[in-house]
PDB file of C-alpha atoms in Angstrom:
ATOM      1  CA  MET A   1     -15.605   1.015  18.395  1.00  0.00           C
ATOM      2  CA  GLY A   2     -13.072   3.719  19.283  1.00  0.00           C
ATOM      3  CA  GLN A   3     -11.368   3.490  15.886  1.00  0.00           C
ATOM      4  CA  ALA A   4     -14.704   3.643  14.068  1.00  0.00           C
ATOM      5  CA  ALA A   5     -15.849   6.666  16.077  1.00  0.00           C
ATOM      6  CA  SER A   6     -12.623   8.607  15.496  1.00  0.00           C
ATOM      7  CA  ARG A   7     -12.733   8.011  11.758  1.00  0.00           C
ATOM      8  CA  VAL A   8     -16.367   9.075  11.522  1.00  0.00           C
ATOM      9  CA  ASP A   9     -15.636  12.278  13.452  1.00  0.00           C
ATOM     10  CA  VAL A  10     -12.849  13.217  11.029  1.00  0.00           C
ATOM     11  CA  TRP A  11     -14.902  12.340   7.949  1.00  0.00           C
ATOM     12  CA  LYS A  12     -17.770  14.590   9.027  1.00  0.00           C
ATOM     13  CA  THR A  13     -15.568  17.682   9.213  1.00  0.00           C
ATOM     14  CA  ASP A  14     -15.256  18.189   5.450  1.00  0.00           C
ATOM     15  CA  ARG A  15     -17.273  15.514   3.665  1.00  0.00           C
ATOM     16  CA  GLY A  16     -18.836  18.165   1.425  1.00  0.00           C
ATOM     17  CA  ASN A  17     -15.418  19.114   0.065  1.00  0.00           C
ATOM     18  CA  TYR A  18     -14.166  15.567  -0.170  1.00  0.00           C
ATOM     19  CA  PRO A  19     -17.019  13.335  -1.412  1.00  0.00           C
ATOM     20  CA  ARG A  20     -16.824   9.590  -1.934  1.00  0.00           C
ATOM     21  CA  PRO A  21     -15.812   9.005  -5.595  1.00  0.00           C
ATOM     22  CA  SER A  22     -18.397   7.428  -7.858  1.00  0.00           C
ATOM     23  CA  TYR A  23     -16.324   4.298  -8.466  1.00  0.00           C
ATOM     24  CA  LEU A  24     -16.526   3.405  -4.748  1.00  0.00           C
ATOM     25  CA  GLU A  25     -20.231   4.133  -4.306  1.00  0.00           C
ATOM     26  CA  PRO A  26     -21.476   0.566  -4.987  1.00  0.00           C
ATOM     27  CA  TYR A  27     -18.970  -0.894  -2.515  1.00  0.00           C
ATOM     28  CA  GLY A  28     -19.518   1.202   0.604  1.00  0.00           C
ATOM     29  CA  LYS A  29     -20.297  -1.873   2.729  1.00  0.00           C
ATOM     30  CA  HIS A  30     -17.326  -3.840   1.396  1.00  0.00           C
ATOM     31  CA  VAL A  31     -13.750  -3.882   2.666  1.00  0.00           C
ATOM     32  CA  ASN A  32     -11.775  -1.744   0.203  1.00  0.00           C
ATOM     33  CA  VAL A  33      -7.980  -1.765   0.094  1.00  0.00           C
ATOM     34  CA  ALA A  34      -6.048   0.561  -2.236  1.00  0.00           C
ATOM     35  CA  ILE A  35      -2.606  -0.026  -3.735  1.00  0.00           C
ATOM     36  CA  THR A  36      -0.822   3.159  -4.733  1.00  0.00           C
ATOM     37  CA  GLY A  37       2.667   4.448  -5.451  1.00  0.00           C
ATOM     38  CA  GLU A  38       4.722   5.984  -8.196  1.00  0.00           C
ATOM     39  CA  SER A  39       4.733   4.335 -11.633  1.00  0.00           C
ATOM     40  CA  GLY A  40       7.292   1.567 -12.007  1.00  0.00           C
ATOM     41  CA  THR A  41       7.374   0.510  -8.344  1.00  0.00           C
ATOM     42  CA  GLY A  42       5.586  -2.787  -8.975  1.00  0.00           C
ATOM     43  CA  LYS A  43       2.066  -2.037  -7.701  1.00  0.00           C
ATOM     44  CA  SER A  44       0.398  -4.442 -10.089  1.00  0.00           C
ATOM     45  CA  SER A  45       2.979  -7.160  -9.406  1.00  0.00           C
ATOM     46  CA  LEU A  46       2.315  -6.842  -5.668  1.00  0.00           C
ATOM     47  CA  LEU A  47      -1.392  -7.198  -6.339  1.00  0.00           C
ATOM     48  CA  ASP A  48      -0.688 -10.330  -8.392  1.00  0.00           C
ATOM     49  CA  ALA A  49       1.215 -11.831  -5.468  1.00  0.00           C
ATOM     50  CA  ILE A  50      -1.480 -10.976  -2.913  1.00  0.00           C
ATOM     51  CA  LEU A  51      -4.241 -12.442  -5.061  1.00  0.00           C
ATOM     52  CA  GLU A  52      -2.065 -15.356  -6.275  1.00  0.00           C
ATOM     53  CA  ARG A  53      -3.001 -14.686  -9.871  1.00  0.00           C
ATOM     54  CA  ASN A  54      -1.166 -14.584 -13.188  1.00  0.00           C
ATOM     55  CA  ALA A  55       0.975 -11.525 -13.839  1.00  0.00           C
ATOM     56  CA  ALA A  56      -0.685  -8.314 -14.935  1.00  0.00           C
ATOM     57  CA  LYS A  57       0.881  -5.919 -17.403  1.00  0.00           C
ATOM     58  CA  THR A  58       3.857  -4.194 -15.814  1.00  0.00           C
ATOM     59  CA  GLY A  59       6.526  -1.750 -16.871  1.00  0.00           C
ATOM     60  CA  ILE A  60       8.287   1.520 -16.169  1.00  0.00           C
ATOM     61  CA  VAL A  61       5.514   3.593 -17.756  1.00  0.00           C
ATOM     62  CA  GLU A  62       2.129   4.258 -16.227  1.00  0.00           C
ATOM     63  CA  CYS A  63       0.034   1.139 -16.946  1.00  0.00           C
ATOM     64  CA  THR A  64      -2.989   1.813 -14.711  1.00  0.00           C
ATOM     65  CA  THR A  65      -4.956   4.843 -15.891  1.00  0.00           C
ATOM     66  CA  SER A  66      -8.072   4.489 -13.723  1.00  0.00           C
ATOM     67  CA  PRO A  67      -8.923   2.719 -10.450  1.00  0.00           C
ATOM     68  CA  THR A  68      -9.307  -0.989 -11.181  1.00  0.00           C
ATOM     69  CA  ARG A  69     -11.098  -3.366  -8.811  1.00  0.00           C
ATOM     70  CA  TYR A  70     -10.072  -6.938  -8.029  1.00  0.00           C
ATOM     71  CA  ILE A  71     -11.922  -9.249  -5.635  1.00  0.00           C
ATOM     72  CA  MET A  72      -9.847 -11.143  -3.094  1.00  0.00           C
ATOM     73  CA  PRO A  73     -10.845 -14.801  -2.727  1.00  0.00           C
ATOM     74  CA  ALA A  74     -12.381 -15.226   0.721  1.00  0.00           C
ATOM     75  CA  ASP A  75     -14.729 -17.546   2.576  1.00  0.00           C
ATOM     76  CA  GLY A  76     -17.631 -16.970   4.928  1.00  0.00           C
ATOM     77  CA  ALA A  77     -18.910 -13.469   5.623  1.00  0.00           C
ATOM     78  CA  LEU A  78     -16.093 -11.872   3.609  1.00  0.00           C
ATOM     79  CA  ALA A  79     -16.782 -13.832   0.422  1.00  0.00           C
ATOM     80  CA  GLY A  80     -17.030 -11.392  -2.475  1.00  0.00           C
ATOM     81  CA  LYS A  81     -16.710  -8.404  -0.158  1.00  0.00           C
ATOM     82  CA  VAL A  82     -12.966  -7.697  -0.051  1.00  0.00           C
ATOM     83  CA  ASN A  83     -11.886  -5.450  -2.911  1.00  0.00           C
ATOM     84  CA  PHE A  84      -8.354  -4.506  -3.863  1.00  0.00           C
ATOM     85  CA  TRP A  85      -8.074  -1.349  -5.991  1.00  0.00           C
ATOM     86  CA  ASP A  86      -5.073  -0.810  -8.250  1.00  0.00           C
ATOM     87  CA  LEU A  87      -4.837   2.986  -8.415  1.00  0.00           C
ATOM     88  CA  PRO A  88      -2.996   5.035 -11.057  1.00  0.00           C
ATOM     89  CA  GLY A  89       0.579   5.998 -10.245  1.00  0.00           C
ATOM     90  CA  VAL A  90       0.925   9.086  -8.071  1.00  0.00           C
ATOM     91  CA  GLY A  91       3.074  12.060  -9.041  1.00  0.00           C
ATOM     92  CA  THR A  92       2.632  11.960 -12.823  1.00  0.00           C
ATOM     93  CA  MET A  93       1.304  14.729 -15.061  1.00  0.00           C
ATOM     94  CA  ASN A  94      -2.047  12.947 -15.166  1.00  0.00           C
ATOM     95  CA  PHE A  95      -2.171  12.367 -11.403  1.00  0.00           C
ATOM     96  CA  PRO A  96      -0.196  15.091  -9.541  1.00  0.00           C
ATOM     97  CA  ALA A  97       0.591  14.437  -5.896  1.00  0.00           C
ATOM     98  CA  ASP A  98      -1.061  17.584  -4.515  1.00  0.00           C
ATOM     99  CA  ARG A  99      -4.530  16.452  -5.642  1.00  0.00           C
ATOM    100  CA  TYR A 100      -4.079  12.703  -5.675  1.00  0.00           C
ATOM    101  CA  VAL A 101      -5.432  11.695  -2.257  1.00  0.00           C
ATOM    102  CA  CYS A 102      -8.515  13.845  -2.721  1.00  0.00           C
ATOM    103  CA  GLU A 103      -9.292  12.896  -6.323  1.00  0.00           C
ATOM    104  CA  MET A 104      -8.793   9.170  -5.705  1.00  0.00           C
ATOM    105  CA  GLY A 105     -11.071   9.337  -2.652  1.00  0.00           C
ATOM    106  CA  MET A 106      -8.454   7.595  -0.553  1.00  0.00           C
ATOM    107  CA  ARG A 107      -9.944   8.657   2.773  1.00  0.00           C
ATOM    108  CA  TYR A 108     -12.794   6.206   2.104  1.00  0.00           C
ATOM    109  CA  PHE A 109     -10.553   3.135   1.961  1.00  0.00           C
ATOM    110  CA  ASP A 110     -10.218   0.715   4.863  1.00  0.00           C
ATOM    111  CA  ALA A 111      -6.464   0.435   4.281  1.00  0.00           C
ATOM    112  CA  VAL A 112      -3.917   1.700   1.772  1.00  0.00           C
ATOM    113  CA  LEU A 113      -0.721   0.017   0.583  1.00  0.00           C
ATOM    114  CA  VAL A 114       1.888   2.579  -0.470  1.00  0.00           C
ATOM    115  CA  VAL A 115       4.489   0.951  -2.729  1.00  0.00           C
ATOM    116  CA  LEU A 116       7.919   2.472  -3.286  1.00  0.00           C
ATOM    117  CA  HIS A 117      11.372   1.414  -4.399  1.00  0.00           C
ATOM    118  CA  ASN A 118      14.705   2.138  -2.746  1.00  0.00           C
ATOM    119  CA  ARG A 119      14.080   5.768  -1.684  1.00  0.00           C
ATOM    120  CA  VAL A 120      11.404   7.600   0.278  1.00  0.00           C
ATOM    121  CA  LYS A 121      10.179  10.451  -1.912  1.00  0.00           C
ATOM    122  CA  GLU A 122       8.145  13.547  -1.161  1.00  0.00           C
ATOM    123  CA  THR A 123       5.098  12.050  -2.869  1.00  0.00           C
ATOM    124  CA  ASN A 124       5.220   9.025  -0.521  1.00  0.00           C
ATOM    125  CA  VAL A 125       5.354  11.263   2.536  1.00  0.00           C
ATOM    126  CA  GLU A 126       2.502  13.479   1.308  1.00  0.00           C
ATOM    127  CA  VAL A 127       0.226  10.481   0.758  1.00  0.00           C
ATOM    128  CA  VAL A 128       1.039   8.890   4.141  1.00  0.00           C
ATOM    129  CA  LYS A 129       0.525  12.177   6.006  1.00  0.00           C
ATOM    130  CA  GLU A 130      -2.822  12.884   4.365  1.00  0.00           C
ATOM    131  CA  LEU A 131      -4.091   9.378   5.040  1.00  0.00           C
ATOM    132  CA  ASP A 132      -2.959   9.623   8.661  1.00  0.00           C
ATOM    133  CA  ARG A 133      -5.006  12.805   8.963  1.00  0.00           C
ATOM    134  CA  TYR A 134      -8.112  10.786   8.115  1.00  0.00           C
ATOM    135  CA  LYS A 135      -7.094   7.840  10.307  1.00  0.00           C
ATOM    136  CA  VAL A 136      -6.786   5.503   7.330  1.00  0.00           C
ATOM    137  CA  PRO A 137      -4.412   2.590   8.087  1.00  0.00           C
ATOM    138  CA  VAL A 138      -1.308   2.688   5.852  1.00  0.00           C
ATOM    139  CA  VAL A 139       1.147  -0.096   5.079  1.00  0.00           C
ATOM    140  CA  VAL A 140       4.336   0.926   3.244  1.00  0.00           C
ATOM    141  CA  VAL A 141       5.950  -1.659   0.968  1.00  0.00           C
ATOM    142  CA  VAL A 142       9.510  -1.299  -0.317  1.00  0.00           C
ATOM    143  CA  ASN A 143       9.342  -3.465  -3.432  1.00  0.00           C
ATOM    144  CA  LYS A 144      12.034  -5.022  -5.660  1.00  0.00           C
ATOM    145  CA  MET A 145      14.234  -5.904  -2.711  1.00  0.00           C
ATOM    146  CA  ASP A 146      15.988  -8.509  -4.856  1.00  0.00           C
ATOM    147  CA  ASP A 147      17.513  -5.674  -6.904  1.00  0.00           C
ATOM    148  CA  ILE A 148      18.554  -3.833  -3.740  1.00  0.00           C
ATOM    149  CA  VAL A 149      20.087  -6.974  -2.199  1.00  0.00           C
ATOM    150  CA  LYS A 150      22.093  -7.682  -5.357  1.00  0.00           C
ATOM    151  CA  SER A 151      23.384  -4.097  -5.581  1.00  0.00           C
ATOM    152  CA  ALA A 152      24.383  -4.123  -1.891  1.00  0.00           C
ATOM    153  CA  ALA A 153      26.223  -7.424  -2.335  1.00  0.00           C
ATOM    154  CA  ASP A 154      28.087  -6.146  -5.403  1.00  0.00           C
ATOM    155  CA  ASP A 155      28.870  -2.675  -4.048  1.00  0.00           C
ATOM    156  CA  GLU A 156      29.257  -3.224  -0.293  1.00  0.00           C
ATOM    157  CA  GLY A 157      29.747  -6.964   0.126  1.00  0.00           C
ATOM    158  CA  TRP A 158      26.682  -7.165   2.389  1.00  0.00           C
ATOM    159  CA  ASP A 159      24.623 -10.297   2.848  1.00  0.00           C
ATOM    160  CA  GLU A 160      20.826 -10.336   2.661  1.00  0.00           C
ATOM    161  CA  ASP A 161      20.205  -9.814   6.379  1.00  0.00           C
ATOM    162  CA  GLU A 162      22.592  -6.845   6.524  1.00  0.00           C
ATOM    163  CA  THR A 163      20.858  -5.230   3.559  1.00  0.00           C
ATOM    164  CA  PHE A 164      17.396  -5.768   5.024  1.00  0.00           C
ATOM    165  CA  GLY A 165      18.472  -4.223   8.332  1.00  0.00           C
ATOM    166  CA  TYR A 166      20.045  -1.186   6.673  1.00  0.00           C
ATOM    167  CA  ILE A 167      17.149  -0.501   4.281  1.00  0.00           C
ATOM    168  CA  ARG A 168      14.556  -0.898   7.023  1.00  0.00           C
ATOM    169  CA  HIS A 169      16.407   1.518   9.310  1.00  0.00           C
ATOM    170  CA  GLN A 170      16.924   4.106   6.547  1.00  0.00           C
ATOM    171  CA  HIS A 171      13.309   4.114   5.404  1.00  0.00           C
ATOM    172  CA  VAL A 172      11.797   4.211   8.889  1.00  0.00           C
ATOM    173  CA  GLU A 173      14.143   7.078   9.800  1.00  0.00           C
ATOM    174  CA  ASN A 174      13.320   9.001   6.605  1.00  0.00           C
ATOM    175  CA  PHE A 175       9.587   8.756   7.232  1.00  0.00           C
ATOM    176  CA  ALA A 176      10.052   9.756  10.885  1.00  0.00           C
ATOM    177  CA  ARG A 177      12.127  12.832   9.970  1.00  0.00           C
ATOM    178  CA  ASN A 178       9.331  13.935   7.648  1.00  0.00           C
ATOM    179  CA  GLY A 179       6.525  13.648  10.186  1.00  0.00           C
ATOM    180  CA  CYS A 180       5.516   9.986   9.833  1.00  0.00           C
ATOM    181  CA  PRO A 181       6.968   8.350  12.970  1.00  0.00           C
ATOM    182  CA  ASP A 182       4.810   5.231  13.230  1.00  0.00           C
ATOM    183  CA  VAL A 183       4.809   3.871   9.690  1.00  0.00           C
ATOM    184  CA  LYS A 184       4.317   0.131   9.142  1.00  0.00           C
ATOM    185  CA  LEU A 185       6.975  -0.905   6.638  1.00  0.00           C
ATOM    186  CA  PHE A 186       7.742  -4.164   4.845  1.00  0.00           C
ATOM    187  CA  LEU A 187      10.563  -5.078   2.467  1.00  0.00           C
ATOM    188  CA  LEU A 188       9.363  -7.337  -0.347  1.00  0.00           C
ATOM    189  CA  SER A 189      10.237  -8.685  -3.744  1.00  0.00           C
ATOM    190  CA  THR A 190       7.207  -9.792  -5.699  1.00  0.00           C
ATOM    191  CA  ARG A 191       9.471 -11.527  -8.217  1.00  0.00           C
ATOM    192  CA  CYS A 192      11.041 -13.696  -5.512  1.00  0.00           C
ATOM    193  CA  ILE A 193       7.683 -14.518  -3.928  1.00  0.00           C
ATOM    194  CA  LYS A 194       6.722 -16.400  -7.086  1.00  0.00           C
ATOM    195  CA  LYS A 195       9.914 -18.460  -7.025  1.00  0.00           C
ATOM    196  CA  GLN A 196      10.557 -21.563  -4.956  1.00  0.00           C
ATOM    197  CA  PRO A 197      12.324 -21.809  -2.652  1.00  0.00           C
ATOM    198  CA  ILE A 198      12.046 -18.233  -1.361  1.00  0.00           C
ATOM    199  CA  ASP A 199      15.111 -16.762   0.333  1.00  0.00           C
ATOM    200  CA  ALA A 200      14.783 -16.827   4.124  1.00  0.00           C
ATOM    201  CA  SER A 201      14.610 -13.067   4.670  1.00  0.00           C
ATOM    202  CA  MET A 202      12.159 -12.605   1.798  1.00  0.00           C
ATOM    203  CA  ASN A 203       9.949 -15.395   3.121  1.00  0.00           C
ATOM    204  CA  ARG A 204       9.881 -14.040   6.698  1.00  0.00           C
ATOM    205  CA  GLU A 205       9.004 -10.579   5.467  1.00  0.00           C
ATOM    206  CA  TRP A 206       6.262 -11.845   3.163  1.00  0.00           C
ATOM    207  CA  GLU A 207       4.631 -13.793   5.998  1.00  0.00           C
ATOM    208  CA  ARG A 208       4.775 -10.731   8.289  1.00  0.00           C
ATOM    209  CA  PHE A 209       3.262  -8.595   5.554  1.00  0.00           C
ATOM    210  CA  ARG A 210       0.406 -10.997   4.883  1.00  0.00           C
ATOM    211  CA  GLU A 211      -0.373 -11.232   8.600  1.00  0.00           C
ATOM    212  CA  SER A 212      -0.475  -7.423   8.895  1.00  0.00           C
ATOM    213  CA  LEU A 213      -2.621  -7.100   5.772  1.00  0.00           C
ATOM    214  CA  MET A 214      -5.158  -9.675   6.974  1.00  0.00           C
ATOM    215  CA  MET A 215      -5.343  -7.878  10.311  1.00  0.00           C
ATOM    216  CA  GLU A 216      -6.262  -4.620   8.548  1.00  0.00           C
ATOM    217  CA  ILE A 217      -8.866  -6.426   6.443  1.00  0.00           C
ATOM    218  CA  SER A 218     -10.411  -7.899   9.596  1.00  0.00           C
ATOM    219  CA  LYS A 219     -10.487  -4.456  11.206  1.00  0.00           C
ATOM    220  CA  GLY A 220     -12.154  -3.044   8.107  1.00  0.00           C
ATOM    221  CA  ALA A 221     -14.796  -5.748   8.211  1.00  0.00           C
ATOM    222  CA  GLY A 222     -15.482  -4.930  11.853  1.00  0.00           C
ATOM    223  CA  LEU A 223     -15.695  -1.217  11.076  1.00  0.00           C
ATOM    224  CA  HIS A 224     -18.412  -1.774   8.478  1.00  0.00           C
ATOM    225  CA  THR A 225     -20.524  -3.735  10.913  1.00  0.00           C
ATOM    226  CA  THR A 226     -20.788  -0.503  12.984  1.00  0.00           C
ATOM    227  CA  ASP A 227     -21.933   1.690  10.024  1.00  0.00           C
TER     228      ASP A 227
END
């Protein structure tokens, strides 16, 4: 109840300047989770892994040009009511960072996954800060960890656990230095998730991520019951 009340209080302060976008209007009573990040970070591949579906179109250019809805398979009261939204890449000419959170209506989501690769950029920080202002839960995903692990092994001679520890520390510290001290962060490789067997570190991280994601979905479902 406390979380719901605090979010409602913040929403009411400037709803007139920040209306719910038309694409979300029919799904106000659903649980809505957004996936965002810069182009080429593997947003669509992460969505494939979460939904356990065949691969969507991916690449280094901007593939998603408008918010696209996908329904997560669920049973019981959540059946047909958990939507994942693949949002266009942030920080492009078509979707500049300074207007992105507002124009995408991201304050109206129940949770947002921010996907990045290797480095924390200004656009990532801006999105996380703005969502925190509206009390929207954020989960940061560092994707393509298989590439990072390979580079660290070749360049530094590190094993997988050493690389995971270093990357986690660097990213958490970078967010903290830029005003985001409590970020939830996971290190994933959507390519490795689809392979069997999964490397131990990758598997542990994927299970932790899924547990955190399902917790946010459950919270979102509870929030809507108080609307």
